[in-house]
């Protein structure tokens, strides 16, 4: 145990006890994007440190599961989107969003999860099936009557943004490519200064393999090979839907697969800010996993923009960026703010000649993972993101950028503006340079 | 409300015992009047740890008290379900507790009829993760928590439905004794100053720790030994069950979850005057030092305030043991018939505890009935109190669930911490007006949460002013001295603005002073910061210093705050 661990253990409060820190100052309420647009959510202060005092101290109600006295008596806490702004803003250190999340999980304790909430949590299953049947699935998901039927049947709003499935998962493509190249068998694996471990998460695997490809390409350009170990969904969709036990199972699998790399000094790089935040913080905070393996992978995990900016600060980033003469509205997702790493994408965009990237300076697009997909929350999510959508539309730009997948899908659906991961913008800029130099290589190489 | 001239029995003291006596008398057909110098439960009944005893705390030294507790525990669960939370309780053996006591505990419980099951330590720790993981054994008993204010109101309501009555803010200031009887009792309305006389057939003093002072009015000597018990209020549920240490009862060895808080009790220090005692820092240190043996993280948990109550301990002169501490005095009760001191229609009920208040009342009324020739049997253990549903106990989430059912959210919340809505406060004022904000607190829990009144007091003061204005508009006359205090007393200078505002201001400052009093002794960490923020709200934002009641500065005691740092 390092000194940092000892200090952390001594100073970090468990989520439930952090209610003690609340001074009732209201800062959380002033930053809550949901409270601003609806009365259905009573606000972070009310649902969090105040509501906490009316919940039993432990998980099981006295009368056992299903008793008339549930451990979480306020169903309204379900309207918290989990964006995390309250926790970020609280000057006293109350873990409000986490508290709400636990209350949501307790709300569901002892009752069978809704099919929808269960389903939204099973991103690996949905993704695997979706990719396997992608020609049919993608047509079906564009079919209005079918989507209305789906809304009635399971409560996913018919207008909610659902991206098309990829034809093949990134993971499968990668494996095939590795097999073809004969890597992984004879050749010695490059060390942690020459390679990183890539956590693609579900979005880059099942829906946006082009994001993963761009990441691999940019990393290689900067002298890092990519290792893609076996992995499963980080578990965040399960946590958001109150299914902690399933999420723990996911976290254990990931810890088992990734820990040996982390302990060998490899950095784990992700292109999804929400996956990386989950591994960094929520495995311990929400799932109460404090084992050595989990701690090792948490400490080794980086967001890809954070990693690249760090390279730049060390003078190791290839700054040969080609000119991109365009306006680029940029939305920083809520999860990115929870990382506490600033807005590294914007700092990197500033290196690209001609690019006029502008922070849209809006707190939340509304989607908050799976929140905005739900029938009863779709309108709230759209209202939360409305000022952002209006700004992006007004900018006249044809492309926008955002680090988080569900935000990208939400923004695209609401504005019609193509929204890309910052890594794709960087890749495009490098390619522009290659074209200018006449050294362009075919994409995907 | 007028003071009646004649009653069968005058009951002095509006605590649990007095209300229980009033109810029992009324049910046996004796029309009675209860008076209290303040609101109901402002003495010991409103200032205890909230424990509904299983009897487990007494099995080691006082099996009679233990047996009474378990029997009354069962009765109260039946007749006062809404006032009780069925938390269950545990006695746990920490490494500091003596083996012989722990070994004998289950047997001792058995002998007193206290239900007791040993549970696996691991199971208890899984349920109650805050408990010291070093505990060796754990026993489950039917402890619970019991809330006094609703209980007393319900008992009074039962009595009122039978023609009896109770008057708060009516202080007994004199008794006329003639021919070996109390002829008349003089009471003063503390709010208007008006004085009345009552001719009772019989007088019961249920004045608890103040019984000596009441008896003295009839030239009767009752030697009380008031024992101060200090308690600490923790911000929320440290545990869901009552947790006791398995040893001879001592300081800081019990945590009672009640409403939205947990209460760590208690100390026991003899005090000469039940109205005059301080909470010392040494006591608080002692409580936390001992409490830590049960809950290792206790020191990091937020304390909202400290408060103290005085136990109505009584020791018959013959039983006095020189040099023995207060803990050695029996918690059992005694009914003192003052005929032995030449007053034939006067008894005092002393000692005892909240859990046995009904039994104390029954035995007292038995004694009164015998003297008055009433042969009706006691029925107070038979029927559920008015307004309560059989079997429906209190549970911690009810207020949040109820508020949720009414639409939830911040709308119309006066007190955000304890979820008191305008409707709840108005309903209380409707039935209790005129009253102080502190009375509203007892009735609704307003101001009892983490902010200790910072964000709710000015809202309630607004309601008070509204009500005074409404009265004036409706009657065309200024509202009478509704808040305790006359225009002169509230510092209202003629022509300086609304008298109503001045009364509301006074109510506000009085309440904030009362709240700050309990915060000061423990003010450190977050609670000190909260106090500072409260100061900011009241002094810097609301300008409380410039009120016409400027003498009543909320936090003038900066020295105490400095010391707490």
PDB file of N, CA and C in Angstrom, chain B residues 234-310:
ATOM      1  N   UNK B 234     -26.621  12.363  16.221  1.00  0.00           N
ATOM      2  CA  UNK B 234     -25.855  12.165  14.984  1.00  0.00           C
ATOM      3  C   UNK B 234     -26.756  12.396  13.778  1.00  0.00           C
ATOM      4  N   UNK B 235     -26.130  12.855  12.730  1.00  0.00           N
ATOM      5  CA  UNK B 235     -26.828  13.359  11.543  1.00  0.00           C
ATOM      6  C   UNK B 235     -27.855  12.413  10.932  1.00  0.00           C
ATOM      7  N   UNK B 236     -27.612  11.121  10.976  1.00  0.00           N
ATOM      8  CA  UNK B 236     -28.591  10.205  10.380  1.00  0.00           C
ATOM      9  C   UNK B 236     -28.460   8.834  11.022  1.00  0.00           C
ATOM     10  N   UNK B 237     -28.985   7.827  10.357  1.00  0.00           N
ATOM     11  CA  UNK B 237     -28.993   6.490  10.916  1.00  0.00           C
ATOM     12  C   UNK B 237     -27.580   5.908  10.928  1.00  0.00           C
ATOM     13  N   UNK B 238     -26.950   5.943  12.067  1.00  0.00           N
ATOM     14  CA  UNK B 238     -25.678   5.240  12.200  1.00  0.00           C
ATOM     15  C   UNK B 238     -25.951   3.736  12.159  1.00  0.00           C
ATOM     16  N   UNK B 239     -27.060   3.360  12.760  1.00  0.00           N
ATOM     17  CA  UNK B 239     -27.499   1.965  12.731  1.00  0.00           C
ATOM     18  C   UNK B 239     -29.004   1.965  12.485  1.00  0.00           C
ATOM     19  N   UNK B 240     -29.524   0.826  12.114  1.00  0.00           N
ATOM     20  CA  UNK B 240     -30.974   0.714  11.982  1.00  0.00           C
ATOM     21  C   UNK B 240     -31.609   0.115  13.226  1.00  0.00           C
ATOM     22  N   UNK B 241     -30.787  -0.574  14.037  1.00  0.00           N
ATOM     23  CA  UNK B 241     -31.296  -1.167  15.278  1.00  0.00           C
ATOM     24  C   UNK B 241     -30.656  -0.440  16.456  1.00  0.00           C
ATOM     25  N   UNK B 242     -31.299  -0.545  17.618  1.00  0.00           N
ATOM     26  CA  UNK B 242     -30.686  -0.022  18.841  1.00  0.00           C
ATOM     27  C   UNK B 242     -29.474  -0.894  19.152  1.00  0.00           C
ATOM     28  N   UNK B 243     -28.359  -0.268  19.457  1.00  0.00           N
ATOM     29  CA  UNK B 243     -27.156  -1.037  19.801  1.00  0.00           C
ATOM     30  C   UNK B 243     -26.712  -0.661  21.217  1.00  0.00           C
ATOM     31  N   UNK B 244     -26.643  -1.665  22.081  1.00  0.00           N
ATOM     32  CA  UNK B 244     -26.199  -1.479  23.461  1.00  0.00           C
ATOM     33  C   UNK B 244     -24.909  -2.240  23.688  1.00  0.00           C
ATOM     34  N   UNK B 245     -24.123  -1.759  24.613  1.00  0.00           N
ATOM     35  CA  UNK B 245     -22.991  -2.575  25.042  1.00  0.00           C
ATOM     36  C   UNK B 245     -23.450  -3.568  26.095  1.00  0.00           C
ATOM     37  N   UNK B 246     -22.876  -4.760  26.025  1.00  0.00           N
ATOM     38  CA  UNK B 246     -23.274  -5.803  26.950  1.00  0.00           C
ATOM     39  C   UNK B 246     -22.416  -5.696  28.209  1.00  0.00           C
ATOM     40  N   UNK B 247     -22.835  -4.796  29.075  1.00  0.00           N
ATOM     41  CA  UNK B 247     -22.137  -4.631  30.354  1.00  0.00           C
ATOM     42  C   UNK B 247     -23.099  -3.897  31.287  1.00  0.00           C
ATOM     43  N   UNK B 248     -22.683  -3.648  32.502  1.00  0.00           N
ATOM     44  CA  UNK B 248     -23.535  -2.854  33.396  1.00  0.00           C
ATOM     45  C   UNK B 248     -23.676  -1.466  32.810  1.00  0.00           C
ATOM     46  N   UNK B 249     -24.914  -0.978  32.681  1.00  0.00           N
ATOM     47  CA  UNK B 249     -25.175   0.291  31.992  1.00  0.00           C
ATOM     48  C   UNK B 249     -24.235   1.392  32.465  1.00  0.00           C
ATOM     49  N   UNK B 250     -23.699   2.099  31.494  1.00  0.00           N
ATOM     50  CA  UNK B 250     -22.788   3.180  31.837  1.00  0.00           C
ATOM     51  C   UNK B 250     -22.898   4.284  30.791  1.00  0.00           C
ATOM     52  N   UNK B 251     -21.893   5.147  30.746  1.00  0.00           N
ATOM     53  CA  UNK B 251     -21.941   6.293  29.833  1.00  0.00           C
ATOM     54  C   UNK B 251     -21.622   5.878  28.398  1.00  0.00           C
ATOM     55  N   UNK B 252     -22.281   6.541  27.460  1.00  0.00           N
ATOM     56  CA  UNK B 252     -21.928   6.380  26.050  1.00  0.00           C
ATOM     57  C   UNK B 252     -22.017   4.961  25.536  1.00  0.00           C
ATOM     58  N   UNK B 253     -22.972   4.172  26.053  1.00  0.00           N
ATOM     59  CA  UNK B 253     -22.983   2.758  25.678  1.00  0.00           C
ATOM     60  C   UNK B 253     -24.228   2.354  24.908  1.00  0.00           C
ATOM     61  N   UNK B 254     -24.947   3.343  24.362  1.00  0.00           N
ATOM     62  CA  UNK B 254     -26.148   2.980  23.601  1.00  0.00           C
ATOM     63  C   UNK B 254     -26.357   3.953  22.451  1.00  0.00           C
ATOM     64  N   UNK B 255     -26.743   3.400  21.304  1.00  0.00           N
ATOM     65  CA  UNK B 255     -27.091   4.228  20.144  1.00  0.00           C
ATOM     66  C   UNK B 255     -28.525   3.875  19.762  1.00  0.00           C
ATOM     67  N   UNK B 256     -29.366   4.907  19.740  1.00  0.00           N
ATOM     68  CA  UNK B 256     -30.777   4.688  19.419  1.00  0.00           C
ATOM     69  C   UNK B 256     -31.119   5.386  18.104  1.00  0.00           C
ATOM     70  N   UNK B 257     -31.525   4.634  17.078  1.00  0.00           N
ATOM     71  CA  UNK B 257     -31.980   5.289  15.854  1.00  0.00           C
ATOM     72  C   UNK B 257     -33.411   5.756  16.047  1.00  0.00           C
ATOM     73  N   UNK B 258     -33.650   7.027  15.871  1.00  0.00           N
ATOM     74  CA  UNK B 258     -35.018   7.537  16.025  1.00  0.00           C
ATOM     75  C   UNK B 258     -35.232   8.644  15.010  1.00  0.00           C
ATOM     76  N   UNK B 259     -36.350   8.561  14.330  1.00  0.00           N
ATOM     77  CA  UNK B 259     -36.612   9.452  13.199  1.00  0.00           C
ATOM     78  C   UNK B 259     -35.406   9.417  12.254  1.00  0.00           C
ATOM     79  N   UNK B 260     -34.981  10.586  11.824  1.00  0.00           N
ATOM     80  CA  UNK B 260     -33.912  10.614  10.830  1.00  0.00           C
ATOM     81  C   UNK B 260     -32.526  10.673  11.459  1.00  0.00           C
ATOM     82  N   UNK B 261     -32.436  10.554  12.781  1.00  0.00           N
ATOM     83  CA  UNK B 261     -31.135  10.705  13.449  1.00  0.00           C
ATOM     84  C   UNK B 261     -30.818   9.482  14.321  1.00  0.00           C
ATOM     85  N   UNK B 262     -29.631   9.472  14.895  1.00  0.00           N
ATOM     86  CA  UNK B 262     -29.278   8.456  15.889  1.00  0.00           C
ATOM     87  C   UNK B 262     -28.790   9.191  17.125  1.00  0.00           C
ATOM     88  N   UNK B 263     -29.135   8.647  18.273  1.00  0.00           N
ATOM     89  CA  UNK B 263     -28.788   9.329  19.521  1.00  0.00           C
ATOM     90  C   UNK B 263     -27.862   8.465  20.351  1.00  0.00           C
ATOM     91  N   UNK B 264     -26.722   9.037  20.665  1.00  0.00           N
ATOM     92  CA  UNK B 264     -25.765   8.350  21.524  1.00  0.00           C
ATOM     93  C   UNK B 264     -25.999   8.828  22.950  1.00  0.00           C
ATOM     94  N   UNK B 265     -26.293   7.855  23.843  1.00  0.00           N
ATOM     95  CA  UNK B 265     -26.533   8.220  25.230  1.00  0.00           C
ATOM     96  C   UNK B 265     -25.628   7.409  26.127  1.00  0.00           C
ATOM     97  N   UNK B 266     -25.627   7.798  27.299  1.00  0.00           N
ATOM     98  CA  UNK B 266     -25.852   9.087  27.925  1.00  0.00           C
ATOM     99  C   UNK B 266     -24.869   9.181  29.076  1.00  0.00           C
ATOM    100  N   UNK B 267     -24.834  10.323  29.711  1.00  0.00           N
ATOM    101  CA  UNK B 267     -24.071  10.427  30.946  1.00  0.00           C
ATOM    102  C   UNK B 267     -25.065  10.403  32.105  1.00  0.00           C
ATOM    103  N   UNK B 268     -24.596  10.416  33.317  1.00  0.00           N
ATOM    104  CA  UNK B 268     -25.495  10.467  34.465  1.00  0.00           C
ATOM    105  C   UNK B 268     -24.802  11.232  35.583  1.00  0.00           C
ATOM    106  N   UNK B 269     -25.192  12.473  35.737  1.00  0.00           N
ATOM    107  CA  UNK B 269     -24.516  13.340  36.699  1.00  0.00           C
ATOM    108  C   UNK B 269     -25.571  14.032  37.553  1.00  0.00           C
ATOM    109  N   UNK B 270     -25.378  13.931  38.839  1.00  0.00           N
ATOM    110  CA  UNK B 270     -26.328  14.543  39.759  1.00  0.00           C
ATOM    111  C   UNK B 270     -26.269  16.064  39.617  1.00  0.00           C
ATOM    112  N   UNK B 271     -27.463  16.681  39.491  1.00  0.00           N
ATOM    113  CA  UNK B 271     -27.487  18.154  39.436  1.00  0.00           C
ATOM    114  C   UNK B 271     -28.427  18.675  40.511  1.00  0.00           C
ATOM    115  N   UNK B 272     -28.064  19.787  41.155  1.00  0.00           N
ATOM    116  CA  UNK B 272     -28.921  20.297  42.230  1.00  0.00           C
ATOM    117  C   UNK B 272     -30.232  20.883  41.705  1.00  0.00           C
ATOM    118  N   UNK B 273     -30.190  21.533  40.547  1.00  0.00           N
ATOM    119  CA  UNK B 273     -31.379  22.221  40.061  1.00  0.00           C
ATOM    120  C   UNK B 273     -31.709  21.711  38.662  1.00  0.00           C
ATOM    121  N   UNK B 274     -32.896  21.115  38.489  1.00  0.00           N
ATOM    122  CA  UNK B 274     -33.232  20.553  37.166  1.00  0.00           C
ATOM    123  C   UNK B 274     -33.384  21.610  36.077  1.00  0.00           C
ATOM    124  N   UNK B 275     -33.442  22.893  36.463  1.00  0.00           N
ATOM    125  CA  UNK B 275     -33.553  23.945  35.450  1.00  0.00           C
ATOM    126  C   UNK B 275     -32.221  24.575  35.120  1.00  0.00           C
ATOM    127  N   UNK B 276     -31.202  24.182  35.827  1.00  0.00           N
ATOM    128  CA  UNK B 276     -29.945  24.901  35.666  1.00  0.00           C
ATOM    129  C   UNK B 276     -28.787  23.915  35.559  1.00  0.00           C
ATOM    130  N   UNK B 277     -28.420  23.601  34.328  1.00  0.00           N
ATOM    131  CA  UNK B 277     -27.276  22.710  34.149  1.00  0.00           C
ATOM    132  C   UNK B 277     -26.638  23.037  32.811  1.00  0.00           C
ATOM    133  N   UNK B 278     -25.376  22.745  32.703  1.00  0.00           N
ATOM    134  CA  UNK B 278     -24.667  22.954  31.442  1.00  0.00           C
ATOM    135  C   UNK B 278     -24.236  21.617  30.893  1.00  0.00           C
ATOM    136  N   UNK B 279     -24.032  21.599  29.599  1.00  0.00           N
ATOM    137  CA  UNK B 279     -23.415  20.423  28.980  1.00  0.00           C
ATOM    138  C   UNK B 279     -21.924  20.738  28.899  1.00  0.00           C
ATOM    139  N   UNK B 280     -21.114  19.892  29.501  1.00  0.00           N
ATOM    140  CA  UNK B 280     -19.680  20.211  29.523  1.00  0.00           C
ATOM    141  C   UNK B 280     -18.959  19.471  28.404  1.00  0.00           C
ATOM    142  N   UNK B 281     -17.830  20.033  28.018  1.00  0.00           N
ATOM    143  CA  UNK B 281     -17.037  19.385  26.975  1.00  0.00           C
ATOM    144  C   UNK B 281     -16.480  18.052  27.458  1.00  0.00           C
ATOM    145  N   UNK B 282     -16.238  17.972  28.760  1.00  0.00           N
ATOM    146  CA  UNK B 282     -15.728  16.712  29.311  1.00  0.00           C
ATOM    147  C   UNK B 282     -16.756  15.594  29.111  1.00  0.00           C
ATOM    148  N   UNK B 283     -18.037  15.925  29.293  1.00  0.00           N
ATOM    149  CA  UNK B 283     -19.084  14.927  29.088  1.00  0.00           C
ATOM    150  C   UNK B 283     -19.109  14.448  27.645  1.00  0.00           C
ATOM    151  N   UNK B 284     -18.964  15.422  26.738  1.00  0.00           N
ATOM    152  CA  UNK B 284     -19.029  15.072  25.319  1.00  0.00           C
ATOM    153  C   UNK B 284     -17.840  14.194  24.953  1.00  0.00           C
ATOM    154  N   UNK B 285     -16.668  14.568  25.493  1.00  0.00           N
ATOM    155  CA  UNK B 285     -15.491  13.739  25.234  1.00  0.00           C
ATOM    156  C   UNK B 285     -15.719  12.322  25.736  1.00  0.00           C
ATOM    157  N   UNK B 286     -16.284  12.232  26.943  1.00  0.00           N
ATOM    158  CA  UNK B 286     -16.507  10.926  27.557  1.00  0.00           C
ATOM    159  C   UNK B 286     -17.471  10.092  26.691  1.00  0.00           C
ATOM    160  N   UNK B 287     -18.536  10.729  26.227  1.00  0.00           N
ATOM    161  CA  UNK B 287     -19.504  10.010  25.394  1.00  0.00           C
ATOM    162  C   UNK B 287     -18.841   9.475  24.134  1.00  0.00           C
ATOM    163  N   UNK B 288     -18.066  10.331  23.477  1.00  0.00           N
ATOM    164  CA  UNK B 288     -17.458   9.905  22.213  1.00  0.00           C
ATOM    165  C   UNK B 288     -16.386   8.845  22.482  1.00  0.00           C
ATOM    166  N   UNK B 289     -15.597   9.027  23.548  1.00  0.00           N
ATOM    167  CA  UNK B 289     -14.570   8.027  23.875  1.00  0.00           C
ATOM    168  C   UNK B 289     -15.195   6.662  24.111  1.00  0.00           C
ATOM    169  N   UNK B 290     -16.300   6.642  24.854  1.00  0.00           N
ATOM    170  CA  UNK B 290     -16.948   5.362  25.135  1.00  0.00           C
ATOM    171  C   UNK B 290     -17.668   4.846  23.885  1.00  0.00           C
ATOM    172  N   UNK B 291     -18.354   5.775  23.208  1.00  0.00           N
ATOM    173  CA  UNK B 291     -19.128   5.387  22.022  1.00  0.00           C
ATOM    174  C   UNK B 291     -18.261   4.774  20.944  1.00  0.00           C
ATOM    175  N   UNK B 292     -17.024   5.215  20.909  1.00  0.00           N
ATOM    176  CA  UNK B 292     -16.086   4.705  19.910  1.00  0.00           C
ATOM    177  C   UNK B 292     -15.849   3.199  20.062  1.00  0.00           C
ATOM    178  N   UNK B 293     -16.029   2.710  21.279  1.00  0.00           N
ATOM    179  CA  UNK B 293     -15.834   1.274  21.482  1.00  0.00           C
ATOM    180  C   UNK B 293     -16.923   0.476  20.761  1.00  0.00           C
ATOM    181  N   UNK B 294     -18.070   1.113  20.560  1.00  0.00           N
ATOM    182  CA  UNK B 294     -19.140   0.462  19.794  1.00  0.00           C
ATOM    183  C   UNK B 294     -19.016   0.742  18.307  1.00  0.00           C
ATOM    184  N   UNK B 295     -18.669   1.989  17.980  1.00  0.00           N
ATOM    185  CA  UNK B 295     -18.624   2.414  16.582  1.00  0.00           C
ATOM    186  C   UNK B 295     -17.281   3.085  16.310  1.00  0.00           C
ATOM    187  N   UNK B 296     -16.350   2.360  15.741  1.00  0.00           N
ATOM    188  CA  UNK B 296     -14.990   2.887  15.603  1.00  0.00           C
ATOM    189  C   UNK B 296     -14.892   4.178  14.783  1.00  0.00           C
ATOM    190  N   UNK B 297     -15.822   4.407  13.854  1.00  0.00           N
ATOM    191  CA  UNK B 297     -15.735   5.628  13.030  1.00  0.00           C
ATOM    192  C   UNK B 297     -16.497   6.793  13.643  1.00  0.00           C
ATOM    193  N   UNK B 298     -16.949   6.631  14.859  1.00  0.00           N
ATOM    194  CA  UNK B 298     -17.823   7.629  15.471  1.00  0.00           C
ATOM    195  C   UNK B 298     -17.257   9.045  15.418  1.00  0.00           C
ATOM    196  N   UNK B 299     -15.947   9.139  15.619  1.00  0.00           N
ATOM    197  CA  UNK B 299     -15.318  10.448  15.688  1.00  0.00           C
ATOM    198  C   UNK B 299     -15.431  11.212  14.370  1.00  0.00           C
ATOM    199  N   UNK B 300     -15.570  10.465  13.269  1.00  0.00           N
ATOM    200  CA  UNK B 300     -15.675  11.154  11.974  1.00  0.00           C
ATOM    201  C   UNK B 300     -17.125  11.487  11.636  1.00  0.00           C
ATOM    202  N   UNK B 301     -18.064  10.966  12.411  1.00  0.00           N
ATOM    203  CA  UNK B 301     -19.464  11.191  12.066  1.00  0.00           C
ATOM    204  C   UNK B 301     -19.924  12.546  12.584  1.00  0.00           C
ATOM    205  N   UNK B 302     -20.897  13.093  11.890  1.00  0.00           N
ATOM    206  CA  UNK B 302     -21.299  14.465  12.207  1.00  0.00           C
ATOM    207  C   UNK B 302     -22.324  14.501  13.343  1.00  0.00           C
ATOM    208  N   UNK B 303     -22.001  15.264  14.353  1.00  0.00           N
ATOM    209  CA  UNK B 303     -22.919  15.465  15.470  1.00  0.00           C
ATOM    210  C   UNK B 303     -23.702  16.737  15.193  1.00  0.00           C
ATOM    211  N   UNK B 304     -25.031  16.661  15.282  1.00  0.00           N
ATOM    212  CA  UNK B 304     -25.848  17.847  15.026  1.00  0.00           C
ATOM    213  C   UNK B 304     -25.946  18.741  16.246  1.00  0.00           C
ATOM    214  N   UNK B 305     -26.105  18.123  17.389  1.00  0.00           N
ATOM    215  CA  UNK B 305     -26.195  18.918  18.607  1.00  0.00           C
ATOM    216  C   UNK B 305     -26.063  18.004  19.815  1.00  0.00           C
ATOM    217  N   UNK B 306     -25.896  18.632  20.952  1.00  0.00           N
ATOM    218  CA  UNK B 306     -25.914  17.902  22.209  1.00  0.00           C
ATOM    219  C   UNK B 306     -27.120  18.393  22.987  1.00  0.00           C
ATOM    220  N   UNK B 307     -27.726  17.524  23.735  1.00  0.00           N
ATOM    221  CA  UNK B 307     -28.797  17.982  24.620  1.00  0.00           C
ATOM    222  C   UNK B 307     -28.759  17.152  25.880  1.00  0.00           C
ATOM    223  N   UNK B 308     -29.436  17.658  26.891  1.00  0.00           N
ATOM    224  CA  UNK B 308     -29.450  16.927  28.151  1.00  0.00           C
ATOM    225  C   UNK B 308     -30.852  16.930  28.725  1.00  0.00           C
ATOM    226  N   UNK B 309     -31.148  15.877  29.440  1.00  0.00           N
ATOM    227  CA  UNK B 309     -32.396  15.808  30.181  1.00  0.00           C
ATOM    228  C   UNK B 309     -32.053  15.458  31.619  1.00  0.00           C
ATOM    229  N   UNK B 310     -33.020  15.646  32.497  1.00  0.00           N
ATOM    230  CA  UNK B 310     -32.747  15.266  33.887  1.00  0.00           C
ATOM    231  C   UNK B 310     -33.663  14.109  34.286  1.00  0.00           C
TER     232      UNK B 310
END
